[in-house]
Coordinates of C-alpha atoms in Angstrom, one line a residue:
Chain A
M442 CA 135.5 56.4 107.0
Q443 CA 135.0 58.4 110.2
T444 CA 131.4 59.5 111.2
H445 CA 131.0 62.6 113.3
S446 CA 128.6 62.4 116.3
F447 CA 126.9 65.7 117.1
K448 CA 126.5 67.0 120.7
P449 CA 122.9 67.0 122.0
D450 CA 121.0 70.3 122.7
L451 CA 121.1 71.2 126.4
P452 CA 118.5 73.3 128.3
P453 CA 119.6 76.9 129.2
P454 CA 120.7 77.8 132.8
V455 CA 117.6 78.1 135.2
L456 CA 118.4 81.7 136.2
S457 CA 118.2 83.1 132.7
V458 CA 114.6 82.0 131.9
G459 CA 111.2 82.3 133.5
V460 CA 109.8 84.9 135.8
L461 CA 112.8 84.8 138.1
G462 CA 115.2 85.2 135.2
W463 CA 113.2 88.1 133.9
L464 CA 113.1 89.9 137.2
R465 CA 116.8 89.4 137.8
A466 CA 117.7 90.6 134.3
N467 CA 115.5 93.6 134.1
L468 CA 114.9 94.9 137.6
F469 CA 117.6 93.8 139.9
S470 CA 120.6 93.2 137.7
N471 CA 123.0 95.4 139.9
W472 CA 122.7 97.6 143.0
F473 CA 122.0 100.8 140.9
N474 CA 119.1 99.2 139.0
T475 CA 117.7 97.8 142.2
L476 CA 117.8 101.3 143.6
L477 CA 116.0 102.6 140.5
T478 CA 113.4 99.8 140.8
F479 CA 112.5 100.8 144.4
F480 CA 112.4 104.5 143.5
A481 CA 110.0 103.8 140.6
I482 CA 107.8 101.7 142.9
Y483 CA 107.7 104.7 145.3
L484 CA 106.7 107.0 142.5
I485 CA 103.9 104.8 141.4
W486 CA 102.7 104.5 145.0
L487 CA 102.8 108.3 145.2
I488 CA 100.8 109.0 142.0
V489 CA 98.5 106.2 141.1
P490 CA 96.4 105.8 144.3
P491 CA 95.3 109.4 144.5
I492 CA 94.3 109.3 140.8
I493 CA 92.2 106.2 141.4
Q494 CA 90.8 107.8 144.6
W495 CA 89.7 110.9 142.6
A496 CA 88.5 109.2 139.4
F497 CA 86.8 106.1 140.7
I498 CA 86.4 105.8 144.5
N499 CA 85.4 109.3 145.5
A500 CA 83.7 110.1 142.1
D501 CA 80.0 110.8 141.7
W502 CA 78.5 109.0 138.8
T503 CA 74.8 109.7 139.0
G504 CA 72.6 112.8 139.3
T505 CA 71.4 115.7 137.2
T506 CA 73.0 118.9 138.6
R507 CA 76.3 119.8 140.3
A508 CA 74.6 119.7 143.6
D509 CA 74.6 115.9 143.2
C510 CA 78.4 116.0 143.4
T511 CA 79.1 115.8 147.1
S512 CA 81.9 113.3 147.7
G513 CA 84.8 115.6 146.7
G514 CA 86.1 113.3 143.9
A515 CA 85.5 113.6 140.1
C516 CA 82.0 114.9 139.2
W517 CA 81.3 112.6 136.2
V518 CA 77.7 113.8 136.3
F519 CA 78.8 116.8 134.3
V520 CA 80.1 114.6 131.5
Q521 CA 77.1 112.4 131.7
Q522 CA 74.7 115.4 131.5
R523 CA 76.5 117.0 128.6
L524 CA 77.4 113.9 126.7
G525 CA 75.0 114.7 123.9
Q526 CA 76.6 118.0 123.2
F527 CA 80.1 116.6 123.4
M528 CA 79.1 113.9 120.8
Y529 CA 76.9 115.8 118.4
G530 CA 77.6 119.5 119.0
F531 CA 74.5 121.6 118.0
Y532 CA 73.1 118.9 115.9
P533 CA 69.3 119.1 116.5
T534 CA 68.4 116.6 119.3
E535 CA 65.5 115.0 117.4
L536 CA 67.8 114.5 114.3
R537 CA 70.7 112.8 116.1
W538 CA 69.6 109.4 114.9
R539 CA 71.0 110.5 111.5
V540 CA 74.5 110.8 113.0
D541 CA 74.1 107.4 114.6
A542 CA 72.9 105.9 111.4
T543 CA 75.9 107.3 109.6
L544 CA 78.3 105.7 112.1
W545 CA 76.5 102.3 112.0
L546 CA 76.5 102.5 108.3
A547 CA 80.3 102.9 108.4
I548 CA 80.8 100.0 110.8
I549 CA 78.5 97.6 109.0
G550 CA 79.7 98.7 105.6
A551 CA 83.4 98.3 106.5
A552 CA 83.0 95.1 108.5
P553 CA 83.3 92.7 105.4
L554 CA 86.7 94.3 104.7
F555 CA 88.0 92.8 107.9
V556 CA 86.9 89.2 107.0
P557 CA 90.0 87.5 105.5
Q558 CA 88.0 85.0 103.4
M559 CA 85.9 87.7 101.7
P560 CA 86.0 87.4 97.9
R561 CA 86.5 90.5 95.6
K562 CA 87.6 92.5 98.6
A563 CA 89.4 95.2 96.6
L564 CA 86.3 95.8 94.4
Y565 CA 84.1 96.0 97.4
G566 CA 86.5 98.4 99.2
L567 CA 86.6 100.7 96.2
G568 CA 82.8 100.6 96.0
F569 CA 82.5 101.3 99.7
L570 CA 84.9 104.3 99.4
L571 CA 82.9 105.7 96.6
V572 CA 79.4 105.1 97.9
Y573 CA 79.8 105.7 101.6
P574 CA 80.9 109.5 101.5
V575 CA 77.8 110.3 99.4
L576 CA 75.5 108.4 101.7
A577 CA 77.2 109.9 104.8
Y578 CA 76.9 113.4 103.4
W579 CA 73.2 112.9 102.5
L580 CA 72.5 111.6 106.0
L581 CA 74.4 114.2 107.9
H582 CA 73.6 117.2 105.8
G583 CA 70.2 116.2 104.4
G584 CA 68.4 118.2 101.7
L585 CA 67.4 115.3 99.5
F586 CA 64.6 112.6 99.6
G587 CA 62.8 114.3 102.5
L588 CA 65.7 114.7 104.9
S589 CA 65.7 118.3 106.4
V590 CA 68.9 120.3 106.0
V591 CA 71.3 120.5 109.0
S592 CA 73.9 123.1 108.0
T593 CA 77.5 122.2 108.8
S594 CA 77.6 125.1 111.3
Q595 CA 75.5 123.0 113.5
W596 CA 77.8 120.0 113.4
G597 CA 80.0 119.7 116.4
G598 CA 81.6 117.6 119.1
L599 CA 83.0 114.2 118.4
L600 CA 81.0 114.1 115.2
L601 CA 82.9 117.1 113.7
T602 CA 86.2 115.7 115.0
L603 CA 85.6 112.4 113.2
V604 CA 84.3 114.1 110.0
I605 CA 87.4 116.2 109.8
A606 CA 89.8 113.3 110.7
A607 CA 88.1 110.8 108.3
V608 CA 87.8 113.2 105.4
G609 CA 91.4 114.5 106.1
I610 CA 92.8 111.0 106.1
S611 CA 91.0 109.6 103.1
G612 CA 91.8 112.8 101.1
A613 CA 95.4 113.3 102.2
L614 CA 96.5 109.7 101.6
P615 CA 95.8 109.4 97.8
L616 CA 96.9 113.0 97.2
G617 CA 100.1 112.4 99.2
I618 CA 100.9 109.3 97.2
L619 CA 100.5 111.1 93.9
L620 CA 102.7 113.9 95.2
A621 CA 105.4 111.5 96.3
L622 CA 105.3 109.8 92.8
G623 CA 105.4 113.2 91.2
R624 CA 108.3 114.3 93.2
R625 CA 110.3 111.3 91.9
S626 CA 109.0 111.6 88.3
N627 CA 111.3 111.9 85.3
M628 CA 109.3 114.7 83.9
P629 CA 110.8 118.1 85.1
A630 CA 107.5 120.0 85.0
I631 CA 105.6 117.5 87.3
R632 CA 108.6 117.3 89.6
V633 CA 108.8 121.1 90.0
I634 CA 105.0 121.4 90.6
C635 CA 105.1 118.7 93.3
V636 CA 108.2 120.0 95.0
T637 CA 106.7 123.5 95.2
F638 CA 103.4 122.2 96.5
I639 CA 105.0 120.0 99.2
E640 CA 107.5 122.7 100.3
F641 CA 104.8 125.4 100.4
W642 CA 102.3 123.4 102.5
R643 CA 104.9 122.0 104.8
G644 CA 106.3 125.5 105.4
V645 CA 103.2 127.0 106.8
P646 CA 101.6 126.2 110.2
L647 CA 98.2 124.5 110.1
I648 CA 96.7 127.3 112.1
T649 CA 97.7 129.8 109.3
V650 CA 96.2 127.5 106.7
L651 CA 92.9 127.3 108.5
F652 CA 92.9 131.0 109.2
M653 CA 93.6 131.8 105.6
S654 CA 91.0 129.4 104.3
S655 CA 88.3 131.1 106.5
V656 CA 89.4 134.7 106.3
M657 CA 91.5 135.2 103.2
L658 CA 89.9 132.8 100.7
P659 CA 86.5 134.5 100.6
L660 CA 88.3 137.7 99.6
F661 CA 89.6 136.1 96.4
L662 CA 86.4 134.3 95.5
P663 CA 83.9 136.2 93.2
E664 CA 81.1 138.2 94.8
G665 CA 78.2 136.1 96.0
M666 CA 80.1 132.8 95.7
H667 CA 79.6 130.9 99.0
F668 CA 81.9 128.3 100.2
D669 CA 81.0 126.3 103.3
K670 CA 83.3 127.0 106.2
L671 CA 83.7 123.4 107.1
M672 CA 84.5 122.6 103.4
R673 CA 87.2 125.2 103.4
A674 CA 88.7 123.8 106.6
L675 CA 88.5 120.2 105.2
L676 CA 90.3 121.4 102.0
G677 CA 93.0 123.1 104.1
V678 CA 93.5 120.0 106.2
I679 CA 93.7 117.7 103.2
L680 CA 96.2 119.9 101.3
F681 CA 98.3 120.5 104.4
Q682 CA 98.5 116.8 105.5
S683 CA 99.0 115.5 102.0
A684 CA 102.4 117.3 101.9
Y685 CA 103.5 115.3 105.1
I686 CA 102.1 112.0 103.7
A687 CA 104.0 112.7 100.4
E688 CA 107.3 112.9 102.2
V689 CA 106.7 109.8 104.3
V690 CA 105.7 107.9 101.2
R691 CA 108.7 109.2 99.3
G692 CA 110.9 107.8 102.1
G693 CA 109.3 104.4 101.4
L694 CA 109.8 104.7 97.6
Q695 CA 113.5 105.4 98.1
A696 CA 113.9 102.2 100.1
I697 CA 112.7 100.0 97.3
P698 CA 115.8 98.5 95.4
K699 CA 116.3 99.5 91.8
G700 CA 116.0 95.8 90.8
Q701 CA 112.3 95.8 91.7
Y702 CA 111.7 98.6 89.2
E703 CA 113.8 96.8 86.6
A704 CA 112.1 93.4 87.1
A705 CA 108.7 95.1 86.7
A706 CA 109.7 97.1 83.7
A707 CA 111.4 94.1 82.1
M708 CA 108.2 92.1 82.1
G709 CA 106.4 94.9 80.2
L710 CA 104.5 96.6 83.0
G711 CA 103.8 100.2 82.3
Y712 CA 104.5 103.0 84.8
W713 CA 101.1 102.9 86.7
R714 CA 101.0 99.1 86.8
M715 CA 104.6 99.0 88.0
M716 CA 103.8 101.5 90.7
G717 CA 100.4 100.1 91.7
L718 CA 101.3 96.4 91.6
V719 CA 104.9 96.2 92.6
I720 CA 106.4 99.4 94.0
L721 CA 103.6 101.0 96.1
P722 CA 102.5 97.8 97.9
Q723 CA 106.1 97.4 99.2
A724 CA 106.7 101.1 99.8
L725 CA 103.5 101.7 101.7
K726 CA 104.1 98.6 103.9
L727 CA 107.5 100.0 104.8
V728 CA 106.1 103.4 105.9
I729 CA 103.0 102.2 107.8
P730 CA 104.5 103.6 111.0
G731 CA 105.2 106.9 109.5
I732 CA 101.8 107.1 107.8
V733 CA 100.0 106.2 111.0
N734 CA 102.1 108.8 112.9
T735 CA 100.9 111.4 110.5
F736 CA 97.3 110.2 110.9
I737 CA 97.5 110.4 114.7
A738 CA 98.9 113.9 114.4
L739 CA 96.1 114.8 112.0
F740 CA 93.5 113.5 114.4
K741 CA 94.8 115.6 117.2
D742 CA 95.2 118.6 115.0
T743 CA 91.5 118.7 114.3
S744 CA 91.2 120.6 117.5
L745 CA 92.8 123.6 115.8
V746 CA 89.5 124.3 113.9
I747 CA 88.7 126.2 117.0
I748 CA 90.5 129.1 115.3
I749 CA 87.8 129.4 112.7
G750 CA 85.0 129.0 115.1
L751 CA 84.1 125.3 114.6
F752 CA 83.2 123.3 117.6
D753 CA 85.0 120.0 117.7
L754 CA 85.0 117.6 120.7
L755 CA 87.6 119.7 122.6
N756 CA 86.0 123.0 121.8
S757 CA 82.5 121.7 122.8
I758 CA 83.9 120.6 126.2
K759 CA 85.7 123.9 126.7
Q760 CA 82.4 125.7 126.0
A761 CA 80.5 123.6 128.4
T762 CA 82.9 124.3 131.2
T763 CA 82.1 128.0 130.9
D764 CA 78.4 127.3 131.6
P765 CA 77.6 129.0 135.0
A766 CA 75.7 125.9 136.1
W767 CA 78.8 123.8 135.8
L768 CA 81.7 126.1 136.7
G769 CA 84.7 124.4 138.1
M770 CA 84.3 121.2 136.1
A771 CA 87.1 121.9 133.6
T772 CA 89.3 119.0 135.0
E773 CA 86.6 116.4 134.5
G774 CA 85.9 117.8 131.0
Y775 CA 89.5 117.8 129.8
V776 CA 90.2 114.4 131.3
F777 CA 87.2 113.1 129.3
A778 CA 88.5 114.8 126.2
A779 CA 91.9 113.3 126.7
L780 CA 90.4 109.8 127.2
V781 CA 88.4 110.0 124.0
F782 CA 91.4 111.2 122.0
W783 CA 93.6 108.6 123.6
I784 CA 91.2 105.8 122.7
F785 CA 91.1 106.8 119.0
C786 CA 94.8 107.3 118.7
F787 CA 95.7 104.2 120.6
G788 CA 93.3 102.3 118.4
M789 CA 95.0 103.6 115.2
S790 CA 98.4 102.6 116.7
R791 CA 97.3 99.1 117.5
Y792 CA 95.7 98.6 114.2
S793 CA 98.9 99.7 112.4
M794 CA 100.9 97.2 114.5
H795 CA 98.4 94.4 113.5
L796 CA 98.6 95.5 109.8
E797 CA 102.5 95.4 109.9
R798 CA 102.5 91.9 111.3
K799 CA 99.8 90.7 108.8
L800 CA 101.7 92.1 105.8
D801 CA 105.1 90.8 106.9
T802 CA 106.0 88.2 104.3
G803 CA 109.1 87.1 106.1
H804 CA 111.4 89.0 103.7
K805 CA 114.0 90.7 105.6
R806 CA 116.6 92.4 103.5
Chain B
M499 CA 122.4 67.6 73.1
S500 CA 120.6 67.7 69.8
E501 CA 122.1 70.2 67.5
A502 CA 119.3 71.5 65.4
N503 CA 120.6 72.6 62.0
K504 CA 118.1 75.4 61.5
Q505 CA 118.2 77.4 58.4
P506 CA 119.0 81.0 59.4
S507 CA 115.9 82.9 58.7
A508 CA 116.1 86.2 56.8
E509 CA 115.1 88.3 59.8
P510 CA 117.4 88.0 62.7
M511 CA 115.8 87.8 66.2
I512 CA 118.1 90.5 67.5
L513 CA 120.1 93.1 65.5
M514 CA 122.5 95.6 67.0
Q515 CA 124.1 97.9 64.4
G516 CA 126.8 100.4 65.5
V517 CA 125.5 100.7 69.0
H518 CA 127.2 103.2 71.3
K519 CA 126.4 104.2 74.8
W520 CA 127.9 106.6 77.3
Y521 CA 127.5 107.0 81.1
G522 CA 128.3 110.6 81.3
Q523 CA 131.8 110.9 79.9
F524 CA 132.5 107.2 80.1
H525 CA 132.1 105.4 76.8
V526 CA 130.7 102.1 77.9
L527 CA 129.6 100.5 74.6
K528 CA 131.7 101.1 71.4
D529 CA 130.3 100.3 68.1
I530 CA 128.6 97.0 69.0
N531 CA 127.4 94.9 66.0
L532 CA 125.6 91.7 66.7
S533 CA 123.0 89.6 64.9
V534 CA 121.3 86.7 66.6
Q535 CA 119.1 84.2 64.8
A536 CA 116.1 82.5 66.4
G537 CA 117.2 79.5 68.5
E538 CA 120.8 80.8 68.9
R539 CA 122.4 80.6 72.3
I540 CA 124.9 83.2 72.9
V541 CA 127.2 83.6 75.9
L542 CA 128.8 87.0 76.6
C543 CA 131.8 87.1 78.8
G544 CA 134.5 89.5 79.6
P545 CA 136.2 91.2 82.6
S546 CA 134.1 93.3 85.0
G547 CA 133.3 96.7 83.5
S548 CA 133.5 95.4 80.0
G549 CA 130.0 96.4 79.2
K550 CA 128.5 92.9 78.8
S551 CA 125.7 93.5 81.2
T552 CA 125.0 96.9 79.7
A553 CA 124.8 95.4 76.2
I554 CA 122.1 92.9 77.1
R555 CA 120.2 95.5 79.2
C556 CA 120.0 97.6 76.1
L557 CA 118.1 94.9 74.4
N558 CA 115.0 95.5 76.6
R559 CA 115.7 99.2 77.1
L560 CA 116.6 98.9 80.8
E561 CA 119.5 101.0 79.4
E562 CA 119.1 103.4 76.6
H563 CA 121.7 103.4 73.8
Q564 CA 122.6 106.8 72.3
Q565 CA 123.8 105.8 68.8
G566 CA 123.1 103.0 66.4
R567 CA 120.1 100.7 65.9
I568 CA 118.7 97.9 68.0
V569 CA 115.9 95.8 66.4
V570 CA 114.4 93.1 68.5
D571 CA 111.9 90.6 66.9
G572 CA 111.3 93.1 64.1
T573 CA 110.6 96.1 66.4
E574 CA 113.2 98.9 66.6
L575 CA 113.9 100.3 70.1
T576 CA 113.3 104.0 70.0
Q577 CA 111.9 106.6 72.5
D578 CA 108.4 105.2 71.6
L579 CA 107.0 103.6 74.7
K580 CA 104.8 101.4 72.7
H581 CA 107.8 99.9 70.9
I582 CA 109.6 99.5 74.2
E583 CA 106.7 97.7 75.8
A584 CA 106.1 95.5 72.8
V585 CA 109.8 94.4 72.9
R586 CA 109.6 93.8 76.7
R587 CA 106.6 91.5 76.2
E588 CA 108.6 89.2 74.0
V589 CA 111.9 89.4 76.0
G590 CA 112.2 87.7 79.4
M591 CA 115.0 88.7 81.7
V592 CA 116.6 87.0 84.7
F593 CA 118.7 89.1 87.0
Q594 CA 121.8 88.4 89.2
H595 CA 119.8 89.3 92.3
F596 CA 116.6 87.5 91.2
N597 CA 114.4 90.6 91.8
L598 CA 111.4 88.6 92.8
F599 CA 108.6 90.7 94.3
P600 CA 108.8 90.0 98.0
H601 CA 105.2 91.0 98.8
L602 CA 103.8 88.4 96.4
T603 CA 103.8 84.6 96.6
V604 CA 105.8 82.6 94.1
L605 CA 102.6 81.9 92.2
Q606 CA 101.5 85.6 92.2
N607 CA 105.0 86.5 91.0
C608 CA 104.5 84.3 88.0
T609 CA 100.9 85.3 87.2
L610 CA 101.4 89.1 87.6
A611 CA 102.7 89.9 84.1
P612 CA 100.5 87.4 82.2
M613 CA 97.4 88.8 83.9
W614 CA 98.2 92.5 83.7
V615 CA 100.3 92.7 80.5
R616 CA 98.8 89.8 78.4
K617 CA 95.3 90.3 79.9
M618 CA 95.1 86.6 80.6
P619 CA 92.3 85.3 82.9
K620 CA 93.6 84.4 86.4
R621 CA 92.8 80.7 86.0
Q622 CA 94.7 80.4 82.8
A623 CA 97.6 82.4 84.1
E624 CA 97.8 80.1 87.2
E625 CA 97.8 77.0 85.0
I626 CA 100.6 78.3 83.0
A627 CA 102.5 79.4 86.1
M628 CA 102.2 75.9 87.6
H629 CA 103.3 74.4 84.4
F630 CA 106.5 76.4 84.4
L631 CA 107.0 76.0 88.2
E632 CA 106.9 72.2 87.5
R633 CA 109.4 72.8 84.7
V634 CA 111.9 74.3 87.1
R635 CA 110.9 71.6 89.6
I636 CA 109.5 73.7 92.5
P637 CA 105.7 73.5 92.1
E638 CA 105.4 72.7 95.8
Q639 CA 106.7 76.2 96.7
A640 CA 103.9 78.0 94.8
G641 CA 102.2 79.3 98.0
K642 CA 105.4 80.5 99.7
Y643 CA 106.9 84.0 99.6
P644 CA 110.3 84.5 98.0
G645 CA 111.9 85.4 101.4
Q646 CA 111.2 81.8 102.5
L647 CA 113.2 80.2 99.6
S648 CA 116.8 79.5 99.1
G649 CA 118.8 81.5 96.5
G650 CA 118.8 78.7 94.0
Q651 CA 115.0 78.3 94.4
Q652 CA 114.5 82.0 94.1
Q653 CA 116.4 82.1 90.8
R654 CA 114.5 79.1 89.5
V655 CA 111.2 81.0 90.3
A656 CA 112.6 84.1 88.5
I657 CA 113.2 81.9 85.4
A658 CA 109.7 80.4 85.6
R659 CA 108.3 83.9 86.1
A660 CA 110.0 85.1 82.9
L661 CA 108.9 82.0 81.0
C662 CA 105.2 82.6 82.0
M663 CA 105.2 85.5 79.5
K664 CA 106.0 82.9 76.7
P665 CA 109.0 85.1 75.6
K666 CA 110.7 84.5 72.3
I667 CA 114.1 85.6 73.7
M668 CA 115.5 85.1 77.2
L669 CA 118.2 87.4 78.7
F670 CA 120.3 86.1 81.6
D671 CA 122.4 88.7 83.5
E672 CA 124.9 86.8 85.6
P673 CA 122.2 84.4 86.9
T674 CA 124.5 82.4 89.1
S675 CA 126.8 85.1 90.4
A676 CA 124.9 85.8 93.6
L677 CA 124.3 82.1 94.5
D678 CA 126.0 79.9 97.1
P679 CA 128.3 77.4 95.3
E680 CA 126.1 74.4 96.0
M681 CA 123.1 76.1 94.3
V682 CA 124.7 77.0 91.0
K683 CA 124.1 73.6 89.5
E684 CA 120.4 73.6 90.0
V685 CA 120.0 76.9 88.1
L686 CA 122.4 75.9 85.3
D687 CA 120.5 72.7 84.8
T688 CA 117.3 74.7 84.4
M689 CA 119.0 76.9 81.8
V690 CA 120.4 73.9 79.9
S691 CA 117.0 72.3 79.7
L692 CA 115.6 75.6 78.3
A693 CA 118.4 75.7 75.7
E694 CA 117.5 72.1 74.7
D695 CA 114.0 73.3 73.9
G696 CA 115.3 75.8 71.3
M697 CA 114.9 79.1 73.3
T698 CA 116.8 82.0 71.9
M699 CA 119.1 82.9 74.8
L700 CA 121.7 85.5 75.6
C701 CA 123.6 84.9 78.8
V702 CA 126.1 87.0 80.6
T703 CA 127.9 84.5 82.7
H704 CA 131.3 83.3 84.0
E705 CA 130.2 79.7 83.9
M706 CA 132.6 78.5 81.2
G707 CA 131.4 74.9 81.5
F708 CA 127.9 76.2 80.6
A709 CA 129.3 78.2 77.7
R710 CA 131.2 75.2 76.4
T711 CA 128.2 72.8 76.4
V712 CA 125.3 75.1 75.6
A713 CA 126.4 78.1 73.5
N714 CA 126.5 78.3 69.8
R715 CA 128.7 81.3 70.0
V716 CA 130.8 82.9 72.7
I717 CA 131.3 86.6 72.6
F718 CA 134.2 88.2 74.4
L719 CA 133.9 91.9 75.3
D720 CA 136.5 94.2 76.7
K721 CA 136.4 97.9 77.4
G722 CA 133.0 98.2 75.6
E723 CA 134.0 96.4 72.4
I724 CA 133.4 93.0 70.9
V725 CA 137.0 91.7 70.9
E726 CA 136.3 88.1 69.7
Q727 CA 133.5 85.9 68.8
A728 CA 133.6 82.2 67.9
D729 CA 132.0 78.9 68.5
P730 CA 132.9 77.5 72.0
D731 CA 135.4 74.9 70.7
T732 CA 137.4 77.5 68.9
F733 CA 137.0 80.1 71.6
F734 CA 138.3 77.9 74.4
T735 CA 141.0 75.9 72.5
N736 CA 142.3 78.4 70.0
P737 CA 141.5 82.0 71.1
Q738 CA 142.8 84.4 68.5
N739 CA 143.2 87.6 70.5
E740 CA 145.7 88.2 73.2
R741 CA 143.1 89.9 75.4
T742 CA 140.9 86.8 75.2
Q743 CA 143.9 84.5 76.0
L744 CA 144.7 86.6 79.0
F745 CA 141.1 86.6 80.2
L746 CA 140.8 82.8 79.8
S747 CA 144.1 82.2 81.5
Q748 CA 142.8 84.2 84.5
I749 CA 139.4 82.4 84.8
L750 CA 140.3 78.9 83.8
H751 CA 142.6 77.5 86.5

């Protein structure tokens, strides 16, 4: 009998690997790409050094008034002096510890959820989601057990931005999932209701929704019935974003093969267990990029509450720039606003990438 | 193989009486009458589009029949969701494309239904799952995800997953058709050992060797009708109907 001897594995050619190989393949592969590379280096040299010069080298970092800004670069004294307002809005200075406590409570409370070995994680997560909002509302708003009331009209700055974003996200996701399931339901009445809801809220701009919620809604409510302005804005954001989430989730549901539904049904799982245990975990994993995309858009859209006179981070900064004592500091203010927004959005983006990698079970169809 | 001479009990395990089904205008099942006793092993075969898959999918209501009666283990399949779920608890199914849940490990695939449908404690469900994974000879894969297994291994997990519900009836819908040729045998071996334990089985398959050695009865369907049914010896050596003869001449080379 003949035996076949296999050829040994050889190393790849030197010029296709390592730093040199990378440079050659990506930057200098032909004369046109070489030209583009040098042009790009020129552009970077043109743009980046002046920005660094302005933001860091010539910047003023310490002081108390604009008179301390003498070096001609960025005047970060402005941001530093007004940081309290940017973070807390008109929240009474002596009560700001309550905002800090709310934040620490969120960080400490949520921390165990990020420990992989934690037992009964789902139960704890559910409990946290139920208990934390109540505690947070009590801390921020007060009114019970000796905490003085801070009305929502005094909330502002990053605090307000985070409240709207967090409530918007945690309200819109479950509602959006239900709407997506309803739109694919076999029951015509439920389907029609969900389609109508989604198409209505997707069809109107968020600005209109916020405007309507603050101007029109009170006209329809009975005399003397008061509905907090922030609550109305939150409701508007939740309903609006849930329509987008619903369509993203529906895309994921459509990508799940029919066999998964059949296998779940064949073993006797009812509708909700089939969805909750088999279909949604796969569908939601597929649409993480789309969901996070919607969340990031939601986070940035919180600035639109300016239209109904709420002072979120951007609006607080805008207002501070009109202070006669700090005229001409708009650039520093907006750069700071952009930086804060970017940090949060980039954080969400990185977390979603981490989540995608973690949930990847190596099953590629 | 030990041929158990069971007395046919009064109640058949599966009863189909005058079952009809249409897909739109297309009449896919025409007056199907079938009675299966406990412990019987039935192989359904026939050309593609003959309705054999549809017929067994009606038995656990993955497809709905529009006329006639289907009674499984004493429960009639109607619109009543309670009846449907009761039947599905007692009927295991294995699919052509395995349909394992890719986001769960092999073990979790096996414990899902016992825990959520049978309300079994996790520990007990895992013991049963490991028992059946050993039975299909892949206990060492319990911690892996389906995407990391070969087709044959996936199908054996699918069989174990169905067995974990301790079903009275097992339905196989072309379980080896999507497998690479060298993996067909490991799945068929598992099915044979299941048959030897006296499981009531209905298999849609083109594996005529399996039909010959395992089946009590072979049923030939064509164009939505049962054309011929007989014990395997008669069926393969002396088919009565010309359609059966043509079919056999095409698949047995």
